[in-house]
Coordinates of C-alpha atoms in Angstrom, one line a residue:
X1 CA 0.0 0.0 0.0
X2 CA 1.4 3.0 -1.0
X3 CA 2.1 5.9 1.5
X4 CA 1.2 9.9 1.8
X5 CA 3.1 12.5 3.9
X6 CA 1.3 13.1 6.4
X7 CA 0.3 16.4 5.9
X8 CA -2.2 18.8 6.9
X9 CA -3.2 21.4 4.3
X10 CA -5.8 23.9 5.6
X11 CA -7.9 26.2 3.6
X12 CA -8.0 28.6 6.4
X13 CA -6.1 31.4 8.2
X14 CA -7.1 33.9 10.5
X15 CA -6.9 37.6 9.4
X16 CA -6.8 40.9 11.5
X17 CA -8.9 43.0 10.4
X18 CA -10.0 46.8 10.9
X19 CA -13.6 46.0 10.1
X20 CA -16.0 44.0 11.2
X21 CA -15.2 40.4 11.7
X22 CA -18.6 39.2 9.0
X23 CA -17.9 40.3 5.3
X24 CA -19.6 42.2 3.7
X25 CA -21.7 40.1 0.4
X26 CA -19.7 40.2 -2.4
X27 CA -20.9 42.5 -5.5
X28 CA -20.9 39.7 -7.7
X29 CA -23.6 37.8 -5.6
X30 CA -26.6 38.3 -6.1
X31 CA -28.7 37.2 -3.1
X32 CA -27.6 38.0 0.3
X33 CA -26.2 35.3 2.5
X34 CA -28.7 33.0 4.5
X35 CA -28.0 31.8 7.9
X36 CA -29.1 28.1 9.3
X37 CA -31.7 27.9 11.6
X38 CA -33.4 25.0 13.4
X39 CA -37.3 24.2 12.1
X40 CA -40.1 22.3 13.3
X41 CA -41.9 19.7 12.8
X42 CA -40.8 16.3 13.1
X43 CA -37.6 14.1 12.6
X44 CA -34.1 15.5 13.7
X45 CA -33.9 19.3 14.0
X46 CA -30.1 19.0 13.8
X47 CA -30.6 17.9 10.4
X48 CA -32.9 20.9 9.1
X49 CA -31.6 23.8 7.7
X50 CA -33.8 26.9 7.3
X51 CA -33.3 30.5 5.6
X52 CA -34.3 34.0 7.4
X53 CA -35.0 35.8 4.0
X54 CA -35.1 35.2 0.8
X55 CA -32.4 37.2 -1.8
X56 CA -33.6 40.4 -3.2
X57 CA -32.4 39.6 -6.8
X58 CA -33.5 36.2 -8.7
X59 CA -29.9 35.6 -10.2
X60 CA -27.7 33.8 -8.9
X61 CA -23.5 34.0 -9.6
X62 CA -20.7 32.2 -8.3
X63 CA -18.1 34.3 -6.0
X64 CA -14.8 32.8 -7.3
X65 CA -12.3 32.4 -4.2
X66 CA -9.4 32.7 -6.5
X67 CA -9.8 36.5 -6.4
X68 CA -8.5 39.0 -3.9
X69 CA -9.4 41.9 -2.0
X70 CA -8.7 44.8 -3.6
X71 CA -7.0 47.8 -2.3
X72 CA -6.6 45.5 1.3
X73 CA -4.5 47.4 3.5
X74 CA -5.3 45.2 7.1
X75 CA -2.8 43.7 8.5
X76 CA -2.2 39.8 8.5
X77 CA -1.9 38.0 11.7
X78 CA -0.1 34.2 9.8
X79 CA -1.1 31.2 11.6
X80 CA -1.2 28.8 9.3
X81 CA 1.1 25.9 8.6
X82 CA 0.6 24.5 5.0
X83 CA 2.7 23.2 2.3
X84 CA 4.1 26.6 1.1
X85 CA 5.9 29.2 2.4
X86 CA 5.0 33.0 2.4
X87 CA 6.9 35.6 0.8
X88 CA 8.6 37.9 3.4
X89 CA 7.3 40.9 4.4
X90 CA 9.3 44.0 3.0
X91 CA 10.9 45.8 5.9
X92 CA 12.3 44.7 9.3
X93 CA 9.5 43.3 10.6
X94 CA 9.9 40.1 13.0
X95 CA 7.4 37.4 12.1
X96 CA 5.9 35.3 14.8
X97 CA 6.9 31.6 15.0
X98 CA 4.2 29.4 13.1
X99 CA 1.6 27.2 14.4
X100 CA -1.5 25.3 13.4
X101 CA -4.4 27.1 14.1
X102 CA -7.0 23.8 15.9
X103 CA -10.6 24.4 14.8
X104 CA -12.7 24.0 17.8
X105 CA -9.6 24.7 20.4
X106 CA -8.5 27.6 19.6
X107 CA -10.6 30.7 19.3
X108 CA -10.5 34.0 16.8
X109 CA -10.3 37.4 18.2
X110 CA -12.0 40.4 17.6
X111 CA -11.7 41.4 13.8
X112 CA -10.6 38.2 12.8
X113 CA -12.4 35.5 10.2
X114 CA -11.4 32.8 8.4
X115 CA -10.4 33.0 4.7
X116 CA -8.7 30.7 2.1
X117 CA -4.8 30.1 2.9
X118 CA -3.6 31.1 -1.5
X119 CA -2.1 27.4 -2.8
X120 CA -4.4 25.4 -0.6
X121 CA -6.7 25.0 -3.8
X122 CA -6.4 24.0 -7.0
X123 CA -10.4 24.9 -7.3
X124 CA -12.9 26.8 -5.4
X125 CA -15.8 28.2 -6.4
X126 CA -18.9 29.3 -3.8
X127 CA -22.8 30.0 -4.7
X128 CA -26.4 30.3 -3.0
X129 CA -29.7 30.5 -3.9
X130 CA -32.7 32.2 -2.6
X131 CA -32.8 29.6 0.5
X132 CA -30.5 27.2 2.0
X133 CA -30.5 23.6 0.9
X134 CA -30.2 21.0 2.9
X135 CA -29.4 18.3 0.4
X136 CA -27.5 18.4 -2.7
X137 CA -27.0 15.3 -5.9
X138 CA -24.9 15.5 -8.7
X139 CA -26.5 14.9 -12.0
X140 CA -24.0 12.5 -14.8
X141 CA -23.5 14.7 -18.2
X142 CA -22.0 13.2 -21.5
X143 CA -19.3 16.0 -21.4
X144 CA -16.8 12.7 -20.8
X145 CA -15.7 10.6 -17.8
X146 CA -12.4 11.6 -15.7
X147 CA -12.4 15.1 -17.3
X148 CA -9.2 17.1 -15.8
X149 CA -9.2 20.1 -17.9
X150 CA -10.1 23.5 -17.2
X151 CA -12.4 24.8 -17.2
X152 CA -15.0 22.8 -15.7
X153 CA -18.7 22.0 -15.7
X154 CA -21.1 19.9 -13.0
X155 CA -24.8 20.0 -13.2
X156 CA -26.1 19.7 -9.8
X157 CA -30.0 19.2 -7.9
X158 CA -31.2 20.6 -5.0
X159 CA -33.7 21.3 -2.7
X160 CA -34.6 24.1 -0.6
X161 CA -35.6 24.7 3.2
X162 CA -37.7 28.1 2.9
X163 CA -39.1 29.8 5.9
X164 CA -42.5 29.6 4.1
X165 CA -43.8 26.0 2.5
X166 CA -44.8 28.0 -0.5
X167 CA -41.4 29.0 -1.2
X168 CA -39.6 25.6 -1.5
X169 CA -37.8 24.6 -5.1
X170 CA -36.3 21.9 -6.6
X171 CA -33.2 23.6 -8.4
X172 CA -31.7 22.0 -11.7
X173 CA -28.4 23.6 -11.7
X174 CA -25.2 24.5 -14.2
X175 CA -22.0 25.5 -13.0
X176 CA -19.9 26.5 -15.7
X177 CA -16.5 28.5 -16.5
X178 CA -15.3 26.7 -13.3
X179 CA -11.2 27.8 -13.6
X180 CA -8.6 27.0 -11.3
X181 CA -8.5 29.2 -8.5
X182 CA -6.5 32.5 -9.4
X183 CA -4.0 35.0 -8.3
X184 CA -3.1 32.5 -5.6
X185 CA -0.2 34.6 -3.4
X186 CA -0.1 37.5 -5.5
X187 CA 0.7 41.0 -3.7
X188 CA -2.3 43.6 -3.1
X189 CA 0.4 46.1 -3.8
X190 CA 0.6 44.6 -7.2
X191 CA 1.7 47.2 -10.3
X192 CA -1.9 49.3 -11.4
X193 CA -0.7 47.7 -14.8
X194 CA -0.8 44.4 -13.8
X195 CA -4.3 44.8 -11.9
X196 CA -5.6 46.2 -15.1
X197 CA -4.9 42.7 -16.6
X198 CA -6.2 41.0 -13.6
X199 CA -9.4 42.4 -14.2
X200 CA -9.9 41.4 -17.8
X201 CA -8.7 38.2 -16.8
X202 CA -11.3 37.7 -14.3
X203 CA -13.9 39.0 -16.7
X204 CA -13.2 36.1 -19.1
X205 CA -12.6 33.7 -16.2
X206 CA -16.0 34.1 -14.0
X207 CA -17.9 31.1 -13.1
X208 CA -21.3 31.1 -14.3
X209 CA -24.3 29.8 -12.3
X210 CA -27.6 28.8 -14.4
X211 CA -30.6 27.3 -12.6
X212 CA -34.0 26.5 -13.6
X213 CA -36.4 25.8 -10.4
X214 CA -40.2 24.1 -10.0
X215 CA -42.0 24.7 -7.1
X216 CA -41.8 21.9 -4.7
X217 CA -44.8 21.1 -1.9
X218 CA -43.1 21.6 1.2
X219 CA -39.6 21.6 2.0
X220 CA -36.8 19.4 0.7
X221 CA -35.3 16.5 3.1
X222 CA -33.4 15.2 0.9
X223 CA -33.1 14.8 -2.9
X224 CA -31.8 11.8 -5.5
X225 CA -31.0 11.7 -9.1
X226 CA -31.4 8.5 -10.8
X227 CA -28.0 7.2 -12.0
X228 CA -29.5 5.7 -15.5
X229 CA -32.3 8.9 -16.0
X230 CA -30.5 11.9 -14.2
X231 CA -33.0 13.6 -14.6
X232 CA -35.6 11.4 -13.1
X233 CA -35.7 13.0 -9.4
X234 CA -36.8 11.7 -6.0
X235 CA -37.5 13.7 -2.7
X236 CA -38.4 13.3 0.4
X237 CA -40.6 16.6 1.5
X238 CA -40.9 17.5 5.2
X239 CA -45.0 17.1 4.7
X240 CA -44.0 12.9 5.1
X241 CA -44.6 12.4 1.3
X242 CA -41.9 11.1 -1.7
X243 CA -42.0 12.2 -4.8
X244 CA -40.4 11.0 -8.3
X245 CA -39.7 14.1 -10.9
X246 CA -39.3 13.9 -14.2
X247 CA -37.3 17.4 -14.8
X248 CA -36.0 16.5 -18.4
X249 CA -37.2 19.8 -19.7
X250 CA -35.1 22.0 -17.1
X251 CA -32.3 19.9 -17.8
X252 CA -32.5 20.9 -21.4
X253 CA -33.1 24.1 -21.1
X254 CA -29.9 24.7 -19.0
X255 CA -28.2 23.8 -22.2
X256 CA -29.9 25.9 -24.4
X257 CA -31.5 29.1 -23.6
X258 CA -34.2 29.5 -26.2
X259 CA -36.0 26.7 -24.1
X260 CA -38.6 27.6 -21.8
X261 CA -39.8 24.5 -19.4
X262 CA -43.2 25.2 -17.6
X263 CA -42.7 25.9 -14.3
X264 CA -45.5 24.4 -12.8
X265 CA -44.7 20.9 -12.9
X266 CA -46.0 18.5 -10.7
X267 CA -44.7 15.1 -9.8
X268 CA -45.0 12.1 -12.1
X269 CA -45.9 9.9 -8.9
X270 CA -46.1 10.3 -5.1
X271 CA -46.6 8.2 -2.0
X272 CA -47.6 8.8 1.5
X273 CA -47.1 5.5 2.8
X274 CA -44.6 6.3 5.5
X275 CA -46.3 7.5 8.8
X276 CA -43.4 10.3 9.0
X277 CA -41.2 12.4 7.2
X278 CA -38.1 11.0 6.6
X279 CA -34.1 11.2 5.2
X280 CA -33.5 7.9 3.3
X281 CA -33.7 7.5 -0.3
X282 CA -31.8 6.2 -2.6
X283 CA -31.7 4.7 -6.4
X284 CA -30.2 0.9 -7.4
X285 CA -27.0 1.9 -9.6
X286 CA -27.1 -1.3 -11.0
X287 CA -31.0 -1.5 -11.7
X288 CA -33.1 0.8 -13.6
X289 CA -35.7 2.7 -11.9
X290 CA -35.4 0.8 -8.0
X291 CA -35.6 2.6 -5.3
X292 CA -35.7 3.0 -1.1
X293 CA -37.2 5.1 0.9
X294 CA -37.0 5.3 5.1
X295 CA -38.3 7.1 7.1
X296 CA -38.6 8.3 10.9
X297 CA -41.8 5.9 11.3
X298 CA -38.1 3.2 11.4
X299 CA -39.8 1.5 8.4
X300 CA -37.9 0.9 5.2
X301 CA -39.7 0.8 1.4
X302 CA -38.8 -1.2 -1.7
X303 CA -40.2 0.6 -4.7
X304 CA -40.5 -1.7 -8.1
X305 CA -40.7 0.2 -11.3
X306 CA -44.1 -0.7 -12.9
X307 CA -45.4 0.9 -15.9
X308 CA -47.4 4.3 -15.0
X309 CA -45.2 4.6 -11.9
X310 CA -43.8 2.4 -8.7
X311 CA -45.2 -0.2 -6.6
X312 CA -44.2 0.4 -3.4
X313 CA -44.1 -2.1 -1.1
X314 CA -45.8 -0.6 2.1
X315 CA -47.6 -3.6 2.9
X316 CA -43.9 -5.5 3.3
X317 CA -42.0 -2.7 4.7
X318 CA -37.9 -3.8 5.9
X319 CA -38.4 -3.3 9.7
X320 CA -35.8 -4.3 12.1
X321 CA -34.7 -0.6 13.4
X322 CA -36.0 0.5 16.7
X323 CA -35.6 4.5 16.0
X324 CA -35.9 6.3 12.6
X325 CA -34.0 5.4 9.8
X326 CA -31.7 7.9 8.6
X327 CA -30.1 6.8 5.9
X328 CA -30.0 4.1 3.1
X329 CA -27.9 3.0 0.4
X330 CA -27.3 0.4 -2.5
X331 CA -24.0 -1.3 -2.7
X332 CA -22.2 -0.3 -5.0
X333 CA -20.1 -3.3 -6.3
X334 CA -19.2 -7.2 -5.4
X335 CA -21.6 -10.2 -5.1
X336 CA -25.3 -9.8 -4.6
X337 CA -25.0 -5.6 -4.8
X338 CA -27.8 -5.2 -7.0
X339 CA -29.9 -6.8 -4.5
X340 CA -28.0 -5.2 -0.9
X341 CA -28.7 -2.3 1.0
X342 CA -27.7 -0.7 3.8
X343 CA -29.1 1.0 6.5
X344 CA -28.6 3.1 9.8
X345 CA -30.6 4.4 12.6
X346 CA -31.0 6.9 15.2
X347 CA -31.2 3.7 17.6
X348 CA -27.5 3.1 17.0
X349 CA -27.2 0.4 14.7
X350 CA -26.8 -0.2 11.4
X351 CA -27.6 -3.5 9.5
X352 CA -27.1 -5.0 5.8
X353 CA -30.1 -6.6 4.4
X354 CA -31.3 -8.6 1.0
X355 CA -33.8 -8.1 -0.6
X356 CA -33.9 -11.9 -1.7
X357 CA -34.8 -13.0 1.9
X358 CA -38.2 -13.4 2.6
X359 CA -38.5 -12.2 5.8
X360 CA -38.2 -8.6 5.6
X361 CA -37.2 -8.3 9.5
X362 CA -34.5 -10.8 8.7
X363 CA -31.0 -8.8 8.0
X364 CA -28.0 -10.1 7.0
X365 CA -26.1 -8.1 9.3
X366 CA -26.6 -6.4 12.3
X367 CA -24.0 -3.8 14.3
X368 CA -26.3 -2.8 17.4
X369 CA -24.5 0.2 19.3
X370 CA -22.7 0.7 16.4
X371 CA -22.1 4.7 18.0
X372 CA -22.9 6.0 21.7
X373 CA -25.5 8.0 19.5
X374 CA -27.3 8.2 16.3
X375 CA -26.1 6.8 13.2
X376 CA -27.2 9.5 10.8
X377 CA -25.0 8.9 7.5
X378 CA -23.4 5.8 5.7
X379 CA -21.6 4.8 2.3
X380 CA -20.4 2.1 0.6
X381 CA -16.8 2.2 -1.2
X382 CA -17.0 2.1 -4.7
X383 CA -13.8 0.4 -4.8
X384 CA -13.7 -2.1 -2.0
X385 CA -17.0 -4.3 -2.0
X386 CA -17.0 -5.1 1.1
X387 CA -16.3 -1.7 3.2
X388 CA -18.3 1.0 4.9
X389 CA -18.2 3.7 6.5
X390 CA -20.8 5.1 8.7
X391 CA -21.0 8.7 10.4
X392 CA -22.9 9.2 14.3
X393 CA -24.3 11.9 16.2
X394 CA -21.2 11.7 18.8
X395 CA -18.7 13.5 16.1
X396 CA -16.9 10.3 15.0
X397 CA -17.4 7.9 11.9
X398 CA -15.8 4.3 11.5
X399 CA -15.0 1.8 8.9
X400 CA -16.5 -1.4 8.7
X401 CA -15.6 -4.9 6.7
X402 CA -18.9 -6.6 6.3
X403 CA -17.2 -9.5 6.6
X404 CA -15.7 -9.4 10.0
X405 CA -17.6 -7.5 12.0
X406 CA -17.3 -9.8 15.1
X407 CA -13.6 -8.2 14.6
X408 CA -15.2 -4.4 15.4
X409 CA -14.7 -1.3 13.0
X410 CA -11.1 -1.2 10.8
X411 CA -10.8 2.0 11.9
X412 CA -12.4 4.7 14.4
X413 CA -12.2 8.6 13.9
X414 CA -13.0 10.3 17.1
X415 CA -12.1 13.7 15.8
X416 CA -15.1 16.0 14.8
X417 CA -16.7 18.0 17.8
X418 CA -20.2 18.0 16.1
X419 CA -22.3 15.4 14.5
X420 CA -21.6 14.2 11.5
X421 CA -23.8 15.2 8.2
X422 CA -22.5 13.3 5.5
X423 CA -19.9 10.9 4.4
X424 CA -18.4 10.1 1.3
X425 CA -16.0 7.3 -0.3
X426 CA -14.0 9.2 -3.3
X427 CA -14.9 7.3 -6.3
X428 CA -11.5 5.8 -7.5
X429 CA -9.2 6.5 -4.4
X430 CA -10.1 3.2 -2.4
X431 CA -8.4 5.0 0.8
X432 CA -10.0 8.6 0.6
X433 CA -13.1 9.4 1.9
X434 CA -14.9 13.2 2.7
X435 CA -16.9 13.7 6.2
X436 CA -19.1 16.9 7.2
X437 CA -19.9 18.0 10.9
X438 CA -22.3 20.2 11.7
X439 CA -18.9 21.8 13.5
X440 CA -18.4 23.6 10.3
X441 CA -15.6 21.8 8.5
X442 CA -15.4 19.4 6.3
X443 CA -12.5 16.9 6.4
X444 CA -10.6 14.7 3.7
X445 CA -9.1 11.4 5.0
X446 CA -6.9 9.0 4.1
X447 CA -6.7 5.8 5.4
X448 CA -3.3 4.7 3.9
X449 CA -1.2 7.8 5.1
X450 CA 1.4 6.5 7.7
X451 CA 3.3 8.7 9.7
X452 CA 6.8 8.5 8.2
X453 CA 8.8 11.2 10.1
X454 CA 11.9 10.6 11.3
X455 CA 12.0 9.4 15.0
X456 CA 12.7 13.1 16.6
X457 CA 11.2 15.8 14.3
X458 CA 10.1 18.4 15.9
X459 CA 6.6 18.9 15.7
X460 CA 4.8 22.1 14.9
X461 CA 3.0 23.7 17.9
X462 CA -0.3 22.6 17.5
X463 CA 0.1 19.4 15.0
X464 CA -0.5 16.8 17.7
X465 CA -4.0 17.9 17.7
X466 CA -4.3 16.0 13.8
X467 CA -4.2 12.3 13.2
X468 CA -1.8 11.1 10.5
X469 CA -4.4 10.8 8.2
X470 CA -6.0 13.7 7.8
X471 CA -5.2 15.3 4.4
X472 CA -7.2 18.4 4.0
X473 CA -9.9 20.7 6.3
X474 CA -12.2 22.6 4.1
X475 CA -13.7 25.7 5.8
X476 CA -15.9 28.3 5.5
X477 CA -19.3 27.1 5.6
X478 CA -21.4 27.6 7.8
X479 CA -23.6 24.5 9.1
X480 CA -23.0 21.7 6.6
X481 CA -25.7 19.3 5.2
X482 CA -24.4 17.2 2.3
X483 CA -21.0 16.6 0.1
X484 CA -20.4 14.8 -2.8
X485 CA -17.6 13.8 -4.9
X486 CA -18.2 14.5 -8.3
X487 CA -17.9 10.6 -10.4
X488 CA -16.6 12.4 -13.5
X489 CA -14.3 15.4 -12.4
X490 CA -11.5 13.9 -10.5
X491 CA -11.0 14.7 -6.8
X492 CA -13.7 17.3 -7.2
X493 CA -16.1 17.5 -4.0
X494 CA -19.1 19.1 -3.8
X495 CA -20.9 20.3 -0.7
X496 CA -24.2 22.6 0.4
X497 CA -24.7 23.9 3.8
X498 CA -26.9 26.7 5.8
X499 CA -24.7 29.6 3.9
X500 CA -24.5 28.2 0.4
X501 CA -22.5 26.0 -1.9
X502 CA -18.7 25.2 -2.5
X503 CA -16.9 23.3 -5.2
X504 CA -13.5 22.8 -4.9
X505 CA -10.8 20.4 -5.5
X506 CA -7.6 20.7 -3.3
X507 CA -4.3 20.9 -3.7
X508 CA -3.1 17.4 -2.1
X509 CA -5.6 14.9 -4.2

């Protein structure tokens, strides 16, 4: 197995500032930006994500990270340690030894806030909407699989968690224009020549944000594209009901502009069979037009495609969780995977069932007390059949083998301070894998990385606090619900939380 440095990147540093420690919005956006609240109603409140007003303005741009203040005469307080160094100051000035700034130990002063560390990214784009959303889904193109070339493009769903039901969308997005991240550790002081270019540069090089949006009947729990038919879409809506879209026309027309989709469509096929809302849902990647739902009534549904619509089994629901479900998902490759799920529950456990078996109370395999507290997120590795990882109320996730779980979890992170939100396996990295925490980070792992320093380096003040495997910490948003690695950009992660979106790709994967 091969080994990484272990190295922490971060993508933040703490800045001194004169003014106020919140920026102001950026010019380019155009809606203002929304803070996370807690909602009613039932299910987890930790898991809802609600806006206070909506944006004054109905487009909606991206604010590329790559650019830099202008005219920024504050002064810098560096306390970040990352793979590069910083030029030196002009002058006589003495600057401070380094050390790693610890999210969640060490605090920010007055006039201080967290902004990119230039070099940390390869990529990073951010974006909102009117309202927050609290789940996101990548959408497959035919632009090409494994595309590395700049610029980029991702077509993205999502839902929205408006203050009033009447206000809740399902957004088909396109981001576009998506350039590497520029100006990375250029000078504010640069020559007026040279900032003259910079801005026709970043005239050409603006990423572009297209969305076309249906109203949706109440707000979005969580949303699913259908790997075969992206734009076949399923939610789960906070009134208890899940609904299948077919959103072909909005997909076009984000392709061409001439298009006009109605805006009033209404779903191809809904059921209110669960006796609650709910999280769970996802699509068979390996047959056509299956589909689970679960919900907090701790019942899981198997919906058959059947022509005119689904037959969902309600009347033999999987029931062998004692809390609500969470989260379910499909494995992804190895024996039997067209026909194996996972699930996990806020009573702790997780379990593996078939869908074979008769007995639908009968799973294959069950972890109770997987977590001292809810199991809120899994996901299967698309690369090793038999692994899993799941994600817990108590701020740690583990890694499971399937096939020895008598043994206990391969691995246990204990790290995050918050729950955990979401979890992802990278999809052609069998080691990497992406967790969110409602803490406001989101981390990159890798289980490979060894620590390979030489008996006696000196460590860093502050680098104990980081296990060896820890590659990357991606900050900035605030309150986050859902990432995704993107299957046919490489290394490219995609996330939504309370204050918006961010896609980005780092400078270590």
């Amino acid at each position: 197995r091969r080994k990484r440095r272990a190295q922490v990147v971060f993508a933040s540093r703490c800045k001194r500032s004169r003014q106020s420690p919140t920026p102001p919005a950026p010019a380019q956006m155009a809606g203002k930006r929304k803070e996370a609240a807690e909602s009613g109603g039932s299910g987890k409140k930790a898991k809802k994500a609600t806006g206070a007003e909506p944006a004054e303005l109905e487009e909606h741009d991206f604010l590329d990270d790559g650019a830099d203040d202008e005219d920024d005469e504050e002064e810098e307080e560096q306390i970040h340690e990352g793979g590069e160094e910083e030029d030196e100051d002009e002058g006589e000035e003495v600057e401070a030894p380094k050390r790693i700034w610890r999210p969640g130990v060490d605090g920010m002063g007055d006039g201080e806030q967290l902004e990119p560390e230039p070099g940390t990214y390869d990529m990073l784009h951010r974006a909102q909407v009117e309202w927050p959303c609290l789940s996101i889904d990548i959408l497959r193109d035919e632009l090409g699989a494994q595309r590395t070339t700049y610029p980029m493009t991702a077509y993205v769903v999502a839902g929205t968690q408006a203050k009033q039901t009447s206000d809740n969308r399902i957004y088909m997005m396109k981001w576009s224009n998506l350039y590497k991240t520029l100006k990375d550790g250029k000078d504010s002081d640069d020559d007026d020549d040279d900032e003259e270019d910079d801005e026709d540069c970043d005239e050409d090089h603006e990423a572009k944000l297209e969305s076309k949006g249906v109203a949706h009947p109440g707000g979005v729990n969580r949303v699913r594209s259908m790997p075969q038919a992206p734009h076949i879409i399923a939610t789960w809506a906070d009134t208890g009901s899940v609904h299948m879209w077919n959103l072909q026309s909005l997909r076009k027309a984000l392709d061409k502009s001439a298009e006009k989709p109605s805006l009033a469509q209404k779903p191809i096929y809904t059921s209110a069979a669960h006796n609650d809302e709910g999280f769970a849902l996802d699509f068979n990647p390996h047959e056509t037009g299956r589909f689970l739902s679960g919900g907090n009534d701790g019942k899981i549904f198997l919906w058959d495609p059947v022509q005119g619509g689904w037959n969902v089994g309600a009347d033999a629901p999987f029931a062998g969780h004692t809390g609500s479900v969470e989260d379910v998902q499909w494995k992804k490759l190895g024996a039997g995977s067209e026909s194996t799920f996972a699930s996990c529950s806020s009573d702790r456990s997780w379990r593996v069932w078939d869908i074979r078996e008769k007995s639908r109370t009968k799973s294959a395999v069950h972890v109770p007390d997987a977590h001292s507290a809810d199991v809120n997120v899994l996901s299967w590795s698309p690369s090793v059949a038999e692994l899993l990882v799941t994600g817990s109320d108590d701020g740690g996730f583990k890694i499971w083998d399937t096939r020895h779980i008598t043994a206990g979890p391969m691995a246990n992170f204990l790290w995050h301070r918050k729950p955990i939100t979401s979890v992802d396996w990278h999809p052609s990295d069998e080691t990497v894998l992406a967790v969110a925490s409602e803490d406001n980070s989101i981390s990159l792992w890798d289980m490979a990385v060894e620590d390979d320093r030489a008996e006696g380096t000196e460590e860093v003040p502050g680098e104990a606090h980081f296990p060896a495997q820890l590659l990357f910490l991606h900050m900035g948003q605030q309150d986050p619900k859902e990432l995704r690695w993107h299957p046919q950009l490489p290394s490219v992660c995609i996330s939504t939380a309370g204050s918006g979106f961010n896609i980005f790709k780092t400078c270590n994967i």
